[in-house]
mmCIF file of C-alpha atoms and ligand atoms in Angstrom:
data_model
loop_
_atom_site.group_PDB
_atom_site.id
_atom_site.type_symbol
_atom_site.label_atom_id
_atom_site.label_comp_id
_atom_site.label_asym_id
_atom_site.label_seq_id
_atom_site.Cartn_x
_atom_site.Cartn_y
_atom_site.Cartn_z
ATOM 1 C CA UNK A 158 -12.757 18.469 -27.891
ATOM 2 C CA UNK A 159 -11.069 15.093 -27.808
ATOM 3 C CA UNK A 160 -12.410 12.060 -26.063
ATOM 4 C CA UNK A 161 -9.627 10.342 -24.152
ATOM 5 C CA UNK A 162 -9.288 7.091 -22.259
ATOM 6 C CA UNK A 163 -7.147 6.236 -19.316
ATOM 7 C CA UNK A 164 -5.702 2.724 -19.266
ATOM 8 C CA UNK A 165 -4.166 1.260 -16.113
ATOM 9 C CA UNK A 166 -1.763 -1.672 -16.385
ATOM 10 C CA UNK A 167 -1.621 -3.890 -13.338
ATOM 11 C CA UNK A 168 -1.067 -7.526 -12.486
ATOM 12 C CA UNK A 169 -3.684 -9.727 -10.864
ATOM 13 C CA UNK A 170 -2.704 -12.961 -9.123
ATOM 14 C CA UNK A 171 -4.967 -15.721 -7.824
ATOM 15 C CA UNK A 172 -2.409 -16.940 -5.340
ATOM 16 C CA UNK A 173 0.743 -15.834 -3.570
ATOM 17 C CA UNK A 174 2.784 -18.583 -5.225
ATOM 18 C CA UNK A 175 2.432 -16.862 -8.618
ATOM 19 C CA UNK A 176 4.416 -13.870 -7.363
ATOM 20 C CA UNK A 177 8.183 -13.363 -7.289
ATOM 21 C CA UNK A 178 9.862 -14.554 -4.065
ATOM 22 C CA UNK A 179 10.578 -10.911 -3.141
ATOM 23 C CA UNK A 180 6.923 -9.926 -3.517
ATOM 24 C CA UNK A 181 5.797 -13.020 -1.625
ATOM 25 C CA UNK A 182 8.080 -12.033 1.237
ATOM 26 C CA UNK A 183 6.605 -8.528 1.289
ATOM 27 C CA UNK A 184 3.003 -9.764 1.298
ATOM 28 C CA UNK A 185 3.834 -12.132 4.166
ATOM 29 C CA UNK A 186 5.354 -9.178 6.028
ATOM 30 C CA UNK A 187 2.122 -7.205 5.476
ATOM 31 C CA UNK A 188 0.111 -10.176 6.833
ATOM 32 C CA UNK A 189 2.448 -10.305 9.822
ATOM 33 C CA UNK A 190 2.142 -6.547 10.327
ATOM 34 C CA UNK A 191 -1.602 -6.921 10.991
ATOM 35 C CA UNK A 192 -0.634 -8.236 14.426
ATOM 36 C CA UNK A 193 0.307 -4.668 15.327
ATOM 37 C CA UNK A 194 -3.140 -3.332 14.490
ATOM 38 C CA UNK A 195 -4.900 -1.463 17.279
ATOM 39 C CA UNK A 196 -8.475 -1.503 16.032
ATOM 40 C CA UNK A 197 -10.931 -1.867 18.931
ATOM 41 C CA UNK A 198 -13.487 0.372 17.178
ATOM 42 C CA UNK A 199 -13.663 -1.064 13.665
ATOM 43 C CA UNK A 200 -12.281 -4.557 14.321
ATOM 44 C CA UNK A 201 -10.705 -4.207 10.889
ATOM 45 C CA UNK A 202 -7.010 -5.036 10.971
ATOM 46 C CA UNK A 203 -4.752 -3.632 8.294
ATOM 47 C CA UNK A 204 -1.061 -4.382 7.894
ATOM 48 C CA UNK A 205 1.387 -2.642 5.592
ATOM 49 C CA UNK A 206 4.931 -3.606 4.661
ATOM 50 C CA UNK A 207 7.143 -1.163 2.830
ATOM 51 C CA UNK A 208 10.281 -2.363 1.084
ATOM 52 C CA UNK A 209 12.971 0.282 0.869
ATOM 53 C CA UNK A 210 15.491 0.531 -1.939
ATOM 54 C CA UNK A 211 18.165 -0.959 0.372
ATOM 55 C CA UNK A 212 16.029 -4.064 1.015
ATOM 56 C CA UNK A 213 14.842 -3.100 4.506
ATOM 57 C CA UNK A 214 11.170 -3.837 5.212
ATOM 58 C CA UNK A 215 9.307 -1.359 7.434
ATOM 59 C CA UNK A 216 5.961 -2.480 8.846
ATOM 60 C CA UNK A 217 2.909 -0.508 9.886
ATOM 61 C CA UNK A 218 -0.578 -1.281 11.151
ATOM 62 C CA UNK A 219 -3.711 0.801 11.636
ATOM 63 C CA UNK A 220 -3.948 2.611 14.971
ATOM 64 C CA UNK A 221 -7.382 3.737 16.117
ATOM 65 C CA UNK A 222 -8.462 6.280 18.694
ATOM 66 C CA UNK A 223 -11.635 7.010 20.659
ATOM 67 C CA UNK A 224 -11.552 10.367 18.854
ATOM 68 C CA UNK A 225 -11.826 8.749 15.426
ATOM 69 C CA UNK A 226 -9.842 11.179 13.231
ATOM 70 C CA UNK A 227 -6.861 10.868 15.565
ATOM 71 C CA UNK A 228 -6.206 7.321 14.353
ATOM 72 C CA UNK A 229 -4.052 6.436 11.374
ATOM 73 C CA UNK A 230 -4.143 3.885 8.554
ATOM 74 C CA UNK A 231 -1.563 1.117 8.262
ATOM 75 C CA UNK A 232 -0.105 2.505 5.042
ATOM 76 C CA UNK A 233 0.676 5.924 6.503
ATOM 77 C CA UNK A 234 2.004 4.389 9.723
ATOM 78 C CA UNK A 235 4.564 2.455 7.634
ATOM 79 C CA UNK A 236 5.427 5.305 5.259
ATOM 80 C CA UNK A 237 5.860 7.899 8.012
ATOM 81 C CA UNK A 238 8.005 5.522 10.082
ATOM 82 C CA UNK A 239 10.203 4.799 7.056
ATOM 83 C CA UNK A 240 10.655 8.426 6.037
ATOM 84 C CA UNK A 241 11.289 9.466 9.649
ATOM 85 C CA UNK A 242 13.868 6.752 10.347
ATOM 86 C CA UNK A 243 15.497 6.368 6.919
ATOM 87 C CA UNK A 244 14.870 9.748 5.293
ATOM 88 C CA UNK A 245 17.385 9.210 2.496
ATOM 89 C CA UNK A 246 16.365 5.705 1.444
ATOM 90 C CA UNK A 247 13.810 5.576 -1.382
ATOM 91 C CA UNK A 248 10.612 3.552 -1.156
ATOM 92 C CA UNK A 249 10.373 0.619 -3.555
ATOM 93 C CA UNK A 250 7.149 -1.344 -2.914
ATOM 94 C CA UNK A 251 4.287 -1.051 -0.418
ATOM 95 C CA UNK A 252 2.189 -4.144 0.319
ATOM 96 C CA UNK A 253 -1.156 -4.009 2.151
ATOM 97 C CA UNK A 254 -3.144 -6.818 3.747
ATOM 98 C CA UNK A 255 -6.470 -6.520 5.596
ATOM 99 C CA UNK A 256 -8.577 -8.677 7.890
ATOM 100 C CA UNK A 257 -12.085 -8.294 9.281
ATOM 101 C CA UNK A 258 -12.388 -9.512 12.889
ATOM 102 C CA UNK A 259 -9.116 -11.385 12.413
ATOM 103 C CA UNK A 260 -10.107 -13.143 9.186
ATOM 104 C CA UNK A 261 -8.146 -12.080 6.120
ATOM 105 C CA UNK A 262 -10.319 -10.415 3.485
ATOM 106 C CA UNK A 263 -10.797 -12.456 0.310
ATOM 107 C CA UNK A 264 -10.478 -9.417 -1.923
ATOM 108 C CA UNK A 265 -7.735 -6.781 -1.562
ATOM 109 C CA UNK A 266 -8.482 -3.750 0.582
ATOM 110 C CA UNK A 267 -8.010 -0.551 -1.375
ATOM 111 C CA UNK A 268 -6.114 2.323 0.276
ATOM 112 C CA UNK A 269 -8.059 5.446 1.219
ATOM 113 C CA UNK A 270 -7.570 8.725 -0.621
ATOM 114 C CA UNK A 271 -5.412 10.231 2.131
ATOM 115 C CA UNK A 272 -2.995 7.296 1.970
ATOM 116 C CA UNK A 273 -2.840 7.534 -1.832
ATOM 117 C CA UNK A 274 -1.937 11.221 -1.574
ATOM 118 C CA UNK A 275 0.797 10.391 0.939
ATOM 119 C CA UNK A 276 2.124 7.667 -1.389
ATOM 120 C CA UNK A 277 2.219 10.311 -4.137
ATOM 121 C CA UNK A 278 4.232 12.631 -1.919
ATOM 122 C CA UNK A 279 6.920 10.022 -1.257
ATOM 123 C CA UNK A 280 7.016 9.007 -4.900
ATOM 124 C CA UNK A 281 7.780 12.659 -5.598
ATOM 125 C CA UNK A 282 10.252 12.915 -2.693
ATOM 126 C CA UNK A 283 12.344 9.997 -3.932
ATOM 127 C CA UNK A 284 11.836 10.582 -7.658
ATOM 128 C CA UNK A 285 11.060 6.983 -8.484
ATOM 129 C CA UNK A 286 7.851 5.003 -8.950
ATOM 130 C CA UNK A 287 6.437 3.439 -5.806
ATOM 131 C CA UNK A 288 4.972 0.018 -6.571
ATOM 132 C CA UNK A 289 1.879 -1.068 -4.642
ATOM 133 C CA UNK A 290 0.660 -4.578 -3.840
ATOM 134 C CA UNK A 291 -2.886 -5.022 -2.520
ATOM 135 C CA UNK A 292 -3.262 -8.512 -1.139
ATOM 136 C CA UNK A 293 -6.444 -10.452 -0.466
ATOM 137 C CA UNK A 294 -6.708 -14.147 0.232
ATOM 138 C CA UNK A 295 -8.226 -14.901 -3.170
ATOM 139 C CA UNK A 296 -6.817 -12.068 -5.255
ATOM 140 C CA UNK A 297 -3.679 -9.954 -5.216
ATOM 141 C CA UNK A 298 -3.131 -6.865 -7.358
ATOM 142 C CA UNK A 299 0.181 -5.238 -8.175
ATOM 143 C CA UNK A 300 0.387 -1.671 -9.476
ATOM 144 C CA UNK A 301 3.543 -0.176 -10.958
ATOM 145 C CA UNK A 302 3.250 3.359 -9.647
ATOM 146 C CA UNK A 303 1.063 5.561 -7.473
ATOM 147 C CA UNK A 304 -0.414 7.240 -10.568
ATOM 148 C CA UNK A 305 -2.173 3.938 -11.282
ATOM 149 C CA UNK A 306 -4.187 4.090 -8.055
ATOM 150 C CA UNK A 307 -4.414 7.889 -8.021
ATOM 151 C CA UNK A 308 -4.770 9.165 -11.579
ATOM 152 C CA UNK A 309 -4.185 12.862 -12.242
ATOM 153 C CA UNK A 310 -2.176 13.218 -9.031
ATOM 154 C CA UNK A 311 -1.847 16.723 -7.714
ATOM 155 C CA UNK A 312 1.771 17.759 -8.366
ATOM 156 C CA UNK A 313 2.368 14.485 -10.230
ATOM 157 C CA UNK A 314 5.810 13.297 -11.183
ATOM 158 C CA UNK A 315 5.904 12.209 -14.792
ATOM 159 C CA UNK A 316 7.341 8.769 -14.084
HETATM 160 N N1 THU B 455 -7.653 1.403 7.190
HETATM 161 C C1 THU B 455 -6.322 1.238 6.896
HETATM 162 O O1 THU B 455 -5.481 1.115 7.799
HETATM 163 N N2 THU B 455 -5.956 1.210 5.604
HETATM 164 C C2 THU B 455 -6.815 1.221 4.557
HETATM 165 O O2 THU B 455 -6.392 1.131 3.415
HETATM 166 C C3 THU B 455 -8.252 1.362 4.791
HETATM 167 C C4 THU B 455 -8.671 1.566 6.193
HETATM 168 C C5 THU B 455 -8.055 1.358 8.593
HETATM 169 C C6 THU B 455 -8.569 2.629 9.167
HETATM 170 C C7 THU B 455 -9.424 2.107 10.305
HETATM 171 O O3 THU B 455 -8.585 1.856 11.418
HETATM 172 C C8 THU B 455 -9.936 0.790 9.803
HETATM 173 O O4 THU B 455 -9.090 0.425 8.740
HETATM 174 C C9 THU B 455 -11.385 0.799 9.342
HETATM 175 O O5 THU B 455 -11.593 1.781 8.410
#
């Protein structure tokens, strides 16, 4: 038996200005994407902005339904739209921004397990690490690959 430890490297920012201009642009796109949220049941608005390898930014927002499981998170809305419309263009970075009753959350919202598994699938599809930015008003976290938010991924790529 060996005792092992898992270490996750990620960046934590206190403000948007500390980020690269490209990442700032993506976070702003995720903030903007919240406007597309349809969330009459939870009143929790989530926006996602996915930068593709060719520079295109695809936005998504959570879509709710009276039959709860029929809704979809912002992250999957963006990823499915991107893969459906640009199937051959790899994903580069996914930014997520959340608000409660229209007020941006101070701390970053963390993607649900289903969205993490979908991120893992596209990381595998395109064969390159998908970076993830989780943006709150007071703290922003940047992860370098899906494995860092979903350790021991089923069918993991060794990236
Ligand atoms: N939601 C997202 O869109 N992304 C997340 O990362 C967490 C949760 C949505 C689902 C639902 O519409 C609302 O937020 C409340 O759970």
